[in-house]
Coordinates of C-alpha atoms in Angstrom, one line a residue:
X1 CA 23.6 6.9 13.5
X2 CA 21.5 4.2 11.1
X3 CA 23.8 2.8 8.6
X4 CA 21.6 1.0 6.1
X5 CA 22.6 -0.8 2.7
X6 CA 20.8 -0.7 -0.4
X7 CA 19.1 -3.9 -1.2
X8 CA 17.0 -4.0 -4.3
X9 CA 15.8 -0.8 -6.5
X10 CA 14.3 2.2 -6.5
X11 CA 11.2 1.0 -4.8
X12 CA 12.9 -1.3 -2.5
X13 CA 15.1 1.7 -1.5
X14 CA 12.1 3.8 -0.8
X15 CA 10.7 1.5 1.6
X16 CA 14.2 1.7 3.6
X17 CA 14.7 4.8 3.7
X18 CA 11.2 5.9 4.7
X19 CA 11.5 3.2 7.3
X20 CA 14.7 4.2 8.8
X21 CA 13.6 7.6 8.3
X22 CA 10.9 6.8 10.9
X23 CA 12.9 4.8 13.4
X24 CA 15.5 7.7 13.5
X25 CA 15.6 10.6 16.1
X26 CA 15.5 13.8 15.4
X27 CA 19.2 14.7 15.5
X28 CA 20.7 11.2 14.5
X29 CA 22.0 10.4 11.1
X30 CA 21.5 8.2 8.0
X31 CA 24.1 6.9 6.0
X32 CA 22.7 5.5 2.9
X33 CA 25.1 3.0 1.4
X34 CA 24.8 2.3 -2.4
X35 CA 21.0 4.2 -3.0
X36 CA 22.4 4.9 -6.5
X37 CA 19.0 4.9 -7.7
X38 CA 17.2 7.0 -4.9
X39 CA 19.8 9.4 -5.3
X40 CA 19.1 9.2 -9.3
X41 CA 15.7 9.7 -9.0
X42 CA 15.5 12.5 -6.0
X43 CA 19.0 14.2 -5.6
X44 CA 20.0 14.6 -2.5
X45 CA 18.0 13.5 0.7
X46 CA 16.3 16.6 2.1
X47 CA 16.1 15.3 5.8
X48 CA 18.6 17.0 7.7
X49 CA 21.7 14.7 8.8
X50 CA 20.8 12.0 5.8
X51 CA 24.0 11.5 3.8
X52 CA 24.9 9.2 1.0
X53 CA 28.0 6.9 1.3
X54 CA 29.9 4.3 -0.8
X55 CA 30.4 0.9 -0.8
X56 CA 34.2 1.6 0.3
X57 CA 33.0 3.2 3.3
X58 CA 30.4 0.2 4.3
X59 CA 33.1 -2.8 3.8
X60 CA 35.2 -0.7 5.9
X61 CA 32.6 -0.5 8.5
X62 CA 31.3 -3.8 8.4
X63 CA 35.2 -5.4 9.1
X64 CA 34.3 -4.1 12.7
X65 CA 33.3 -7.0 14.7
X66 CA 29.5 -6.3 16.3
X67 CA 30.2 -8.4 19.2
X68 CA 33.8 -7.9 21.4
X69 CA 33.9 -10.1 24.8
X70 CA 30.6 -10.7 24.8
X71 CA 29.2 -7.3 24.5
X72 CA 27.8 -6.0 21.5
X73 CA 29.8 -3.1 20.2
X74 CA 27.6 -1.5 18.2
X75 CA 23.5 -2.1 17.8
X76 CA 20.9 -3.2 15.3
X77 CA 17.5 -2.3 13.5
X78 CA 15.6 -5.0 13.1
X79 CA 11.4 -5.6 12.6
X80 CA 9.6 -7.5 15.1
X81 CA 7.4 -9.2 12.9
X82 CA 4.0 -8.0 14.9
X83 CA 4.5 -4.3 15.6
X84 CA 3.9 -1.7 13.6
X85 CA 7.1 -0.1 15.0
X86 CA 10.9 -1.2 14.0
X87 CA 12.7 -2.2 17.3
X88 CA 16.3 -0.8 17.9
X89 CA 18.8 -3.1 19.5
X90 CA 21.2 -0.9 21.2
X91 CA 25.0 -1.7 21.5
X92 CA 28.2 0.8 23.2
X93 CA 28.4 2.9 21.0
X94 CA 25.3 4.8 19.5
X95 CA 25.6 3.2 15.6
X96 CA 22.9 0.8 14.3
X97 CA 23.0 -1.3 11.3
X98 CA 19.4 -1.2 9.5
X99 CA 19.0 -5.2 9.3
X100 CA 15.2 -4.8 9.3
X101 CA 14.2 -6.9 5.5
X102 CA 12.6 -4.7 2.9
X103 CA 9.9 -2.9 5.0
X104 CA 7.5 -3.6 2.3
X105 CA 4.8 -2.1 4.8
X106 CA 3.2 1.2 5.0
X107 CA 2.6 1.0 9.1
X108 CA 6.7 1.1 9.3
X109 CA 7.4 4.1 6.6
X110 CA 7.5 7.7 7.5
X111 CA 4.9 9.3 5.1
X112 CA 6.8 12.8 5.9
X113 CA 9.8 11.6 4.7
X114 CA 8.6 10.1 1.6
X115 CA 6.7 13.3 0.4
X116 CA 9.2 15.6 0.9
X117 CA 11.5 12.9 -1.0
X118 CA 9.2 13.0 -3.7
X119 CA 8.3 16.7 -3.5
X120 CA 12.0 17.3 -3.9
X121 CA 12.3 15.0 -7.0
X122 CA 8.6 16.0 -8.7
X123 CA 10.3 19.6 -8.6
X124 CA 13.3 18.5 -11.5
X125 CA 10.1 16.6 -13.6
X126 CA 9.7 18.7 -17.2
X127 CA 6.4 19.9 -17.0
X128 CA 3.7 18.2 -18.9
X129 CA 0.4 20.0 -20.7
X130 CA -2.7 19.4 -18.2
X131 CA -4.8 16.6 -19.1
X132 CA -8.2 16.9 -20.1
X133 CA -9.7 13.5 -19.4
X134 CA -8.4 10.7 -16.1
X135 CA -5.5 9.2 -16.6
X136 CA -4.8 5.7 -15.6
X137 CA -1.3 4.3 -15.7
X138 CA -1.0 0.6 -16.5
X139 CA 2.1 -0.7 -14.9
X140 CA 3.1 -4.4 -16.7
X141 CA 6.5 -5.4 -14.8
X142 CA 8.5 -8.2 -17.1
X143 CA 12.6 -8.6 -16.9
X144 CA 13.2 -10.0 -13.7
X145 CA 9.5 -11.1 -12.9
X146 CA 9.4 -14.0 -16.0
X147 CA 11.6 -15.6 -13.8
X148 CA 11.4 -14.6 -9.8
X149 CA 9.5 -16.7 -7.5
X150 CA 8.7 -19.3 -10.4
X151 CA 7.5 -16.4 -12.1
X152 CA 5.2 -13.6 -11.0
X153 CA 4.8 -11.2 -14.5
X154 CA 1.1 -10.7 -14.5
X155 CA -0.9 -12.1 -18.2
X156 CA -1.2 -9.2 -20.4
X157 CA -5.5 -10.7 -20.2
X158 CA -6.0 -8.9 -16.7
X159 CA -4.4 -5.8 -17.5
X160 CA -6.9 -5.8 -20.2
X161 CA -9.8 -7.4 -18.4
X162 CA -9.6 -4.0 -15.7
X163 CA -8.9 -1.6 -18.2
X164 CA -12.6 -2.8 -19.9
X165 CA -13.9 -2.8 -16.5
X166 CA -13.1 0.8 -15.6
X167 CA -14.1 1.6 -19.0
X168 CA -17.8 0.3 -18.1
X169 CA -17.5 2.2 -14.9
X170 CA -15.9 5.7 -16.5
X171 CA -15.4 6.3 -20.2
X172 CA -13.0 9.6 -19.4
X173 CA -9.8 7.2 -18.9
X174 CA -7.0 7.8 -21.1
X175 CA -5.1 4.5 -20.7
X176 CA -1.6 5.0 -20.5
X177 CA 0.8 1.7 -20.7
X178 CA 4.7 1.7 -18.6
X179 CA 6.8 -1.2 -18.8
X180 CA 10.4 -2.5 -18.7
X181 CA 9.6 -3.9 -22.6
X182 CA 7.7 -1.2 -24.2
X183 CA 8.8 -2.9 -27.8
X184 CA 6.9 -6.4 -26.1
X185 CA 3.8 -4.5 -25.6
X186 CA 3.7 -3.1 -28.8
X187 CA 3.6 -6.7 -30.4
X188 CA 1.6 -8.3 -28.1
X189 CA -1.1 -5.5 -27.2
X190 CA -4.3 -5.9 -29.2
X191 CA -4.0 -3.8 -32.2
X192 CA -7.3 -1.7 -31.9
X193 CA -7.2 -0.7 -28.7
X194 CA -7.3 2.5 -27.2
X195 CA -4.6 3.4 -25.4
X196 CA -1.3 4.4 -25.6
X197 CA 2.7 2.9 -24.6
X198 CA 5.2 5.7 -22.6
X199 CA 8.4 5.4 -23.9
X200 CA 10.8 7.0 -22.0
X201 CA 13.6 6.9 -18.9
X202 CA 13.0 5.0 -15.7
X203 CA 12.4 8.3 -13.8
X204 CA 10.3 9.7 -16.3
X205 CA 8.3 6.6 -16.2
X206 CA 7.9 6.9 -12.6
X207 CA 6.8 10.5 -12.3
X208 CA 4.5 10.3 -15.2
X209 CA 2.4 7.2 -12.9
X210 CA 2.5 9.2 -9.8
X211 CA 1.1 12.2 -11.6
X212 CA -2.0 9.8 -13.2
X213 CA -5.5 9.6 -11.7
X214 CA -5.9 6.2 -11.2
X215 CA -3.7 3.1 -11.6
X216 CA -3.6 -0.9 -12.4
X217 CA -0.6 -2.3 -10.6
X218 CA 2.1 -5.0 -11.2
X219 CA 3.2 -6.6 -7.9
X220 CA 6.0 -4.2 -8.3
X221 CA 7.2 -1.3 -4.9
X222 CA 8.3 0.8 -8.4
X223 CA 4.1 0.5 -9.3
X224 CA 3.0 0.6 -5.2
X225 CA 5.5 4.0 -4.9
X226 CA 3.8 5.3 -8.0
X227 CA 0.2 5.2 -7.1
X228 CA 0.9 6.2 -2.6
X229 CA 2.5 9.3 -4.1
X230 CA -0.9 10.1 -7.1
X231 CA -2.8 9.0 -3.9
X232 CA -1.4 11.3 -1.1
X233 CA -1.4 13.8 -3.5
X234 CA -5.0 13.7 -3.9
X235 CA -5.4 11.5 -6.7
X236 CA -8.8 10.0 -6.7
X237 CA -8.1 6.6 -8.0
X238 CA -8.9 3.5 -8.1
X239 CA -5.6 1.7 -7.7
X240 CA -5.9 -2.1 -8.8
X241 CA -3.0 -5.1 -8.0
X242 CA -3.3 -8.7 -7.8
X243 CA -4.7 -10.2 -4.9
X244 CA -1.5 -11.7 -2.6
X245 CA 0.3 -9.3 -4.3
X246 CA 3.9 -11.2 -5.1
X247 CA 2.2 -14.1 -3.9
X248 CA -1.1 -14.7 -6.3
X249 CA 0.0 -17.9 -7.8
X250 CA 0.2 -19.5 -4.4
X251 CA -2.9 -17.6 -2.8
X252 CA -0.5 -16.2 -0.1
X253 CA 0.3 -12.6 0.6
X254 CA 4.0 -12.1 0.0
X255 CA 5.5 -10.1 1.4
X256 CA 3.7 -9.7 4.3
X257 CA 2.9 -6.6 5.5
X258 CA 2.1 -5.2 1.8
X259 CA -1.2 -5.3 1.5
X260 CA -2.6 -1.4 1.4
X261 CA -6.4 -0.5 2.4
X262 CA -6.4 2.4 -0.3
X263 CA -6.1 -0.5 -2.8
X264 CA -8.2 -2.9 -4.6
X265 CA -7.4 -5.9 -5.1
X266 CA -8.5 -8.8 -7.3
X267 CA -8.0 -12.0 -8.0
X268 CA -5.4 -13.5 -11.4

């Protein structure tokens, strides 16, 4: 059994649980403890033996002591650092807490899992009129990001600056804005341009980018989740994001692990 806390939001908790989902055996379970969003978003976990549980249940747990006498009692998930594999840490009795980070790291995620997850969650979507031209979601993440790591919200200028250059390249995008402050973009987004703002519910928001052609990323797992699922389901991109990802402004890749080879990257 993998017991594994929530940590983060909806993208954060994909990367967990399509990590542990990897690590785990065939017959062993997953307790998920607070994925209130994951469950929001996709309903209940289709792989077998994956259950969610609350927080009542984990402090419970966690008031076991891991180590009695000098033996462990129970073991550990944890990453390596330079394997593309998470490491299991066994104790007596066959129960493993996921203490593994935030697996931001497509070598450690089951793709399996994931799609079915998504599969499962794309199948509760309202159904939308087919498109006529490419769409290309533009993903501006603001809230927490003003703030985080000294501040890591992408200027609204290179949004803009790869929506003209894909415009050069194709002119059948339709440009489709999602962001945490819709009502910001609408004041701050050049009047005459040609594109439009989604308003509408997280989920919506989400399944509406993974159902676009191409994408231009925020350093954001909601805007990474977004474009691996339009990608892996066949979506021909391209799929922009800063260079360094959450770590542009220092010229360091943060986190590590997160840079994806069906992505472009460029430089803020």
């Amino acid at each position: 059994m993998i017991v594994i806390e929530s940590d983060g939001r909806l993208g954060n908790q994909l990367f967990l649980y399509a990590a542990a989902a990897k690590v785990a055996r065939e017959r062993e379970f997953i307790i998920l403890v607070g994925f209130q969003e994951l469950q929001a978003f996709f309903g209940t976990v289709s792989r077998p033996r994956t259950l969610y549980a609350n927080l009542w249940w984990f402090e419970t747990f966690r008031r076991i002591p891991r180590k009695l006498f000098g033996l462990y009692l129970y073991g550990e998930v944890v990453d390596p650092g330079k394997a593309d594999n998470l490491l299991r840490r066994r104790g007596l009795v066959p129960i493993f807490l996921f203490a593994a980070g935030y697996c931001q790291n497509e070598r450690l995620i089951s793709e399996r899992a994931a799609l079915q997850l998504f599969h499962q969650g794309q199948a509760t979507k309202p159904k939308t009129p087919q498109a006529t031209r490419r769409r290309c979601f533009v993903h501006v993440r603001r809230g927490d990001y003003l703030n985080f790591l000294g501040g890591v919200s992408l200027p609204l200028t290179w949004y803009l600056n790869h929506i003209e250059k894909l415009r050069k390249e194709n002119d059948n995008y339709d440009f489709v804005f999602f962001s945490d402050e819709p009502s910001w973009l609408e004041q701050n987004l050049p009047a005459d341009g040609d594109y439009s703002i989604f308003r509408g519910s997280a989920k919506n928001s989400f399944f509406e980018m993974a159902g676009c052609d191409a994408g231009i990323l925020s350093a954001s797992s909601f805007s990474w989740w977004a474009a691996y699922f339009a990608h892996k389901s066949g979506a021909g991109g391209p799929y922009i994001a800063p260079e360094y990802w959450l770590g542009w402004r220092t010229l360091s890749w943060f986190p590590i692990g997160i840079e994806t080879n069906w992505i472009t990257y460029d430089t803020v």
